[in-house]
Coordinates of C-alpha atoms in Angstrom, one line a residue:
M11 CA 34.9 -12.0 0.9
N12 CA 35.5 -11.0 -2.7
S13 CA 33.0 -9.1 -4.8
A14 CA 31.8 -12.2 -6.7
N15 CA 31.1 -14.2 -3.5
L16 CA 29.4 -11.2 -1.9
K17 CA 27.1 -10.9 -4.9
K18 CA 26.3 -14.6 -4.8
T19 CA 25.6 -14.5 -1.0
M20 CA 23.4 -11.4 -1.3
N21 CA 21.4 -13.1 -4.2
I22 CA 20.9 -16.2 -2.1
V23 CA 19.8 -14.2 1.0
G24 CA 17.3 -12.1 -1.1
S25 CA 15.9 -15.1 -2.8
F26 CA 15.6 -17.1 0.4
L27 CA 13.7 -14.3 2.1
A28 CA 11.3 -14.1 -0.8
V29 CA 10.6 -17.8 -0.9
F30 CA 10.5 -18.2 2.9
S31 CA 7.9 -15.4 3.1
L32 CA 5.5 -17.5 1.0
F33 CA 4.9 -19.7 4.0
F34 CA 3.8 -16.7 6.0
V35 CA 1.5 -15.6 3.1
F36 CA -0.4 -18.9 3.3
F37 CA -0.4 -18.7 7.1
R38 CA -1.9 -15.2 7.0
L39 CA -4.6 -16.3 4.5
K40 CA -5.5 -19.3 6.7
N41 CA -6.0 -16.9 9.7
Y42 CA -8.2 -14.6 7.7
L43 CA -10.4 -17.4 6.2
T44 CA -12.6 -18.0 9.3
P45 CA -16.1 -19.6 9.1
E46 CA -17.7 -16.2 9.4
V47 CA -15.8 -14.9 6.4
Y48 CA -16.7 -18.0 4.4
G49 CA -20.4 -17.1 4.9
Y50 CA -20.0 -14.0 2.7
F51 CA -18.5 -15.9 -0.2
N52 CA -20.5 -17.1 -3.2
P53 CA -19.4 -17.6 -6.9
L54 CA -20.1 -14.0 -7.9
V55 CA -18.3 -12.5 -4.9
I56 CA -15.3 -14.8 -5.4
V57 CA -15.1 -13.7 -9.1
L58 CA -15.3 -10.0 -8.2
L59 CA -12.7 -10.4 -5.4
L60 CA -10.3 -12.1 -7.8
I61 CA -10.8 -9.2 -10.3
I62 CA -10.1 -6.7 -7.5
S63 CA -7.0 -8.7 -6.4
L64 CA -5.7 -8.8 -10.0
A65 CA -6.2 -5.0 -10.3
Y66 CA -4.5 -4.4 -6.9
G67 CA -1.6 -6.8 -7.8
G68 CA -1.1 -5.2 -11.2
S69 CA -1.2 -1.7 -9.7
S70 CA 1.5 -2.6 -7.2
I71 CA 3.9 -2.2 -10.1
I72 CA 3.5 1.5 -9.3
L73 CA 5.4 0.9 -6.0
G74 CA 8.4 -0.4 -8.0
C75 CA 8.2 2.8 -10.1
V76 CA 8.1 4.8 -6.9
W77 CA 11.2 3.1 -5.6
K78 CA 13.0 3.5 -9.0
N79 CA 12.6 7.3 -8.7
I80 CA 13.7 7.4 -5.1
L81 CA 16.8 5.3 -6.0
E82 CA 17.6 7.8 -8.8
K83 CA 17.2 10.7 -6.3
C84 CA 19.8 8.8 -4.1
G85 CA 22.2 8.6 -7.0
E86 CA 21.5 5.0 -8.1
K87 CA 20.2 5.0 -11.7
R88 CA 18.3 1.8 -12.7
S89 CA 15.6 0.9 -15.2
Y90 CA 12.0 0.7 -14.2
L91 CA 12.0 -3.0 -15.1
W92 CA 14.9 -3.7 -12.8
A93 CA 13.3 -1.8 -9.9
I94 CA 9.9 -3.5 -10.4
K95 CA 11.5 -7.0 -10.4
V96 CA 13.6 -6.4 -7.3
Y97 CA 10.8 -4.6 -5.5
G98 CA 8.2 -7.2 -6.4
T99 CA 10.4 -10.2 -5.6
S100 CA 11.3 -8.8 -2.1
Q101 CA 8.0 -7.1 -1.2
I102 CA 6.3 -10.4 -0.3
A103 CA 8.7 -10.7 2.6
K104 CA 6.8 -8.0 4.5
Y105 CA 4.6 -10.9 5.8
I106 CA 7.5 -12.3 7.8
P107 CA 7.1 -11.2 11.4
G108 CA 9.3 -8.1 12.1
N109 CA 8.1 -6.0 9.2
I110 CA 11.7 -5.3 8.0
F111 CA 12.5 -8.3 5.9
H112 CA 11.2 -6.9 2.6
Y113 CA 13.7 -4.0 3.1
A114 CA 16.4 -6.5 3.9
G115 CA 15.5 -8.6 0.8
R116 CA 15.5 -5.5 -1.4
Q117 CA 18.9 -4.5 0.0
A118 CA 20.4 -8.0 -0.6
L119 CA 19.0 -8.3 -4.2
G120 CA 20.1 -4.8 -5.1
M121 CA 23.6 -5.4 -3.8
A122 CA 23.7 -8.8 -5.6
D123 CA 23.3 -6.8 -8.8
S124 CA 26.1 -4.3 -7.9
A125 CA 23.8 -1.5 -6.6
S126 CA 25.4 0.7 -3.9
A127 CA 24.6 -0.6 -0.4
K128 CA 24.7 3.0 0.9
K129 CA 22.3 4.3 -1.8
L130 CA 20.0 1.4 -1.3
A131 CA 19.8 2.1 2.4
K132 CA 19.2 5.8 1.7
S133 CA 16.4 4.9 -0.6
T134 CA 14.7 2.9 2.1
F135 CA 14.8 5.9 4.5
W136 CA 13.3 8.2 1.8
E137 CA 10.7 5.6 0.9
L138 CA 9.5 5.5 4.5
V139 CA 9.5 9.3 4.8
L140 CA 7.5 9.5 1.6
L141 CA 5.1 6.8 2.6
V142 CA 4.2 8.3 6.0
F143 CA 4.0 11.9 4.6
S144 CA 1.8 10.9 1.6
G145 CA -0.5 8.9 3.8
A146 CA -0.8 11.7 6.4
L147 CA -2.1 14.1 3.7
F148 CA -5.2 12.0 3.4
S149 CA -6.2 13.1 6.9
I150 CA -7.3 16.4 5.3
L151 CA -10.3 14.5 3.7
I152 CA -11.5 13.1 7.0
I153 CA -11.5 16.4 8.9
P154 CA -15.3 16.7 8.4
L155 CA -15.7 13.4 10.1
L156 CA -13.6 14.3 13.0
I157 CA -15.2 17.7 13.7
K158 CA -18.7 16.5 12.8
I159 CA -19.5 19.2 10.3
N160 CA -22.0 19.0 7.4
S161 CA -21.1 16.6 4.7
S162 CA -21.5 19.3 2.1
Y163 CA -18.2 20.7 3.2
I164 CA -16.4 17.6 2.0
L165 CA -16.1 19.1 -1.5
L166 CA -14.3 22.1 0.0
F167 CA -11.8 19.8 1.8
L168 CA -11.4 17.9 -1.5
F169 CA -10.3 21.0 -3.3
F170 CA -8.0 21.9 -0.4
F171 CA -6.5 18.4 -0.5
I172 CA -5.8 18.8 -4.3
A173 CA -4.3 22.2 -3.7
V174 CA -2.0 20.8 -1.0
L175 CA -0.9 18.0 -3.4
F176 CA 0.1 20.6 -6.0
L177 CA 2.0 22.7 -3.5
V178 CA 3.8 19.7 -2.0
N179 CA 4.7 18.4 -5.5
Y180 CA 6.1 21.9 -6.4
F181 CA 8.1 22.0 -3.1
F182 CA 9.5 18.5 -3.7
Q183 CA 10.4 19.4 -7.3
I184 CA 12.3 22.5 -6.2
F185 CA 14.0 21.2 -3.1
L186 CA 14.3 17.5 -3.6
G187 CA 14.4 17.1 -7.3
C188 CA 12.1 15.9 -10.1
N189 CA 12.6 12.2 -9.3
F190 CA 11.3 12.6 -5.8
A191 CA 8.4 14.7 -7.0
K192 CA 7.5 12.0 -9.5
A193 CA 7.8 9.3 -6.7
F194 CA 5.4 11.4 -4.6
R195 CA 2.8 11.6 -7.4
L196 CA 3.0 7.9 -7.9
Q197 CA 2.7 7.1 -4.2
I198 CA -0.4 9.3 -3.9
F199 CA -1.9 7.5 -6.9
F200 CA -1.2 4.0 -5.4
L201 CA -2.7 5.1 -2.0
I202 CA -5.9 6.2 -3.9
I203 CA -6.0 2.8 -5.5
S204 CA -5.6 1.1 -2.1
G205 CA -8.4 3.1 -0.7
A206 CA -10.6 2.4 -3.7
T207 CA -9.9 -1.3 -3.2
F208 CA -11.2 -1.2 0.3
S209 CA -14.2 0.8 -0.8
A210 CA -15.1 -1.8 -3.5
V211 CA -15.0 -4.6 -0.9
L212 CA -17.0 -2.6 1.6
F213 CA -19.7 -1.7 -0.8
M214 CA -19.8 -5.3 -1.9
I215 CA -20.3 -6.6 1.6
T216 CA -22.8 -3.9 2.6
Q217 CA -24.5 -3.9 -0.8
G218 CA -24.5 -0.1 -0.6
N219 CA -26.6 0.0 2.6
V220 CA -25.8 3.1 4.7
L221 CA -27.1 3.6 8.2
V222 CA -27.4 7.4 7.8
N223 CA -30.4 8.4 5.7
N224 CA -29.7 12.1 5.4
I225 CA -26.3 11.9 3.7
D226 CA -25.4 12.1 0.1
T227 CA -23.8 8.7 -0.4
S228 CA -21.7 10.1 -3.2
W229 CA -19.5 11.7 -0.6
L230 CA -18.6 8.3 0.7
V231 CA -16.6 7.8 -2.5
I232 CA -14.2 10.4 -1.0
I233 CA -14.6 9.6 2.7
I234 CA -14.0 5.8 2.6
P235 CA -10.7 5.7 0.7
A236 CA -9.3 8.6 2.8
A237 CA -10.4 6.8 6.1
Y238 CA -8.9 3.6 4.9
V239 CA -5.5 5.2 4.1
C240 CA -5.5 7.0 7.5
A241 CA -6.3 3.8 9.3
W242 CA -3.6 1.9 7.4
L243 CA -1.1 4.6 8.2
I244 CA -1.9 4.6 11.9
G245 CA -1.6 0.8 11.9
L246 CA 1.7 1.1 10.1
I247 CA 3.3 3.4 12.6
T248 CA 1.9 1.8 15.7
P249 CA 4.6 -0.2 17.6
G250 CA 3.8 -3.8 18.2
A251 CA 1.0 -4.0 15.6
P252 CA 2.3 -6.1 12.7
A253 CA 0.6 -5.0 9.5
G254 CA -1.6 -2.8 11.6
V255 CA -3.6 -5.7 12.9
G256 CA -6.3 -4.5 15.3
V257 CA -5.4 -0.8 15.0
R258 CA -6.7 -0.5 11.5
E259 CA -10.1 -2.0 12.5
V260 CA -10.5 0.3 15.5
V261 CA -9.7 3.4 13.5
L262 CA -12.1 2.5 10.7
I263 CA -14.9 1.7 13.2
Y264 CA -14.3 5.1 14.8
L265 CA -14.3 6.9 11.4
L266 CA -17.0 5.0 9.5
G267 CA -19.0 3.4 12.3
G268 CA -21.7 6.0 11.9
F269 CA -22.3 5.0 8.3
F270 CA -22.0 1.2 8.3
N271 CA -22.8 -1.7 10.6
E272 CA -19.8 -2.5 12.8
N273 CA -19.7 -6.2 11.9
D274 CA -19.8 -5.4 8.1
L275 CA -16.9 -3.0 8.6
L276 CA -14.9 -5.7 10.4
I277 CA -15.6 -8.3 7.8
S278 CA -14.7 -5.8 5.0
V279 CA -11.4 -5.2 6.7
V280 CA -10.6 -8.9 6.8
I281 CA -11.7 -9.5 3.2
S282 CA -9.7 -6.5 2.0
R283 CA -6.7 -8.0 3.8
I284 CA -7.3 -11.2 1.8
V285 CA -7.5 -9.2 -1.4
T286 CA -4.2 -7.4 -0.7
V287 CA -2.4 -10.6 0.3
V288 CA -3.5 -12.2 -2.9
G289 CA -2.6 -9.0 -4.8
D290 CA 0.9 -9.0 -3.3
F291 CA 1.3 -12.7 -4.3
I292 CA 0.2 -11.7 -7.9
F293 CA 2.7 -8.9 -7.9
Y294 CA 5.4 -11.4 -6.7
G295 CA 4.4 -13.7 -9.6
I296 CA 4.7 -10.8 -12.1
A297 CA 8.2 -9.9 -10.8
C298 CA 9.3 -13.6 -10.9
A299 CA 8.0 -14.0 -14.4
M300 CA 10.1 -11.1 -15.7
K301 CA 12.9 -12.3 -17.9
K302 CA 16.5 -12.3 -16.6
S303 CA 17.5 -10.0 -19.4
E304 CA 14.9 -7.5 -18.2
F305 CA 16.4 -7.8 -14.7
K306 CA 19.7 -6.6 -15.9

């Protein structure tokens, strides 16, 4: 197969995976929208959830920027606009069972635009390493929950977490280059946004009611996002749990069950999944709307 035909084939494969994945997006939403979940919806909640979904979808552009910097670290220099379009168009394919098709779509679309197949594959490896490592750092913030120490120590662990971020960033900059360090900073920022998204949904569902009376609820602003990121990471790396289904809920109930009603936690997880699915669809729309000239 000559170069022109290969590019055409890769472009068709990538585009097919993106479009095919939309069916799974709607199927996923249908599964989440149970009668129990419907009971929590009212006009105000729907408007607020749409705003949160828009914010999450827009912030997903950060992931394209992360990938751009990883690509550059691997020797494939591309523009931010190119990376955002390819990433956003292919990312929706993560809803296809198997949890690999968004990587395959990214590989195909990148190769269709003359990117090196080897460098694209290397970028996927480094992206996964960065994703797991960055998520694992948030476990520092949930240590007080795991060892049952006084909540006043959470501020100390927050300072320790920030110090570790600075040290890791310095290490990456020295040993893996400025681009990888920049990708790390952006990845941490996006994970914070993801955790904040879940926090917003949880507080909306519970209306701020906490089961424990003797805790400063301001600490929950730190605890909840960190717990969510850790639960998401454990779900991600658990074999046989597509999108962390089941695993994420169990971990969150274990970590946050002492603060919130179990049913409210479960409903919040489901609704936050709806928010992220809608947000991913919005990100896909943003990527598709980018002009062809920008893609080049």
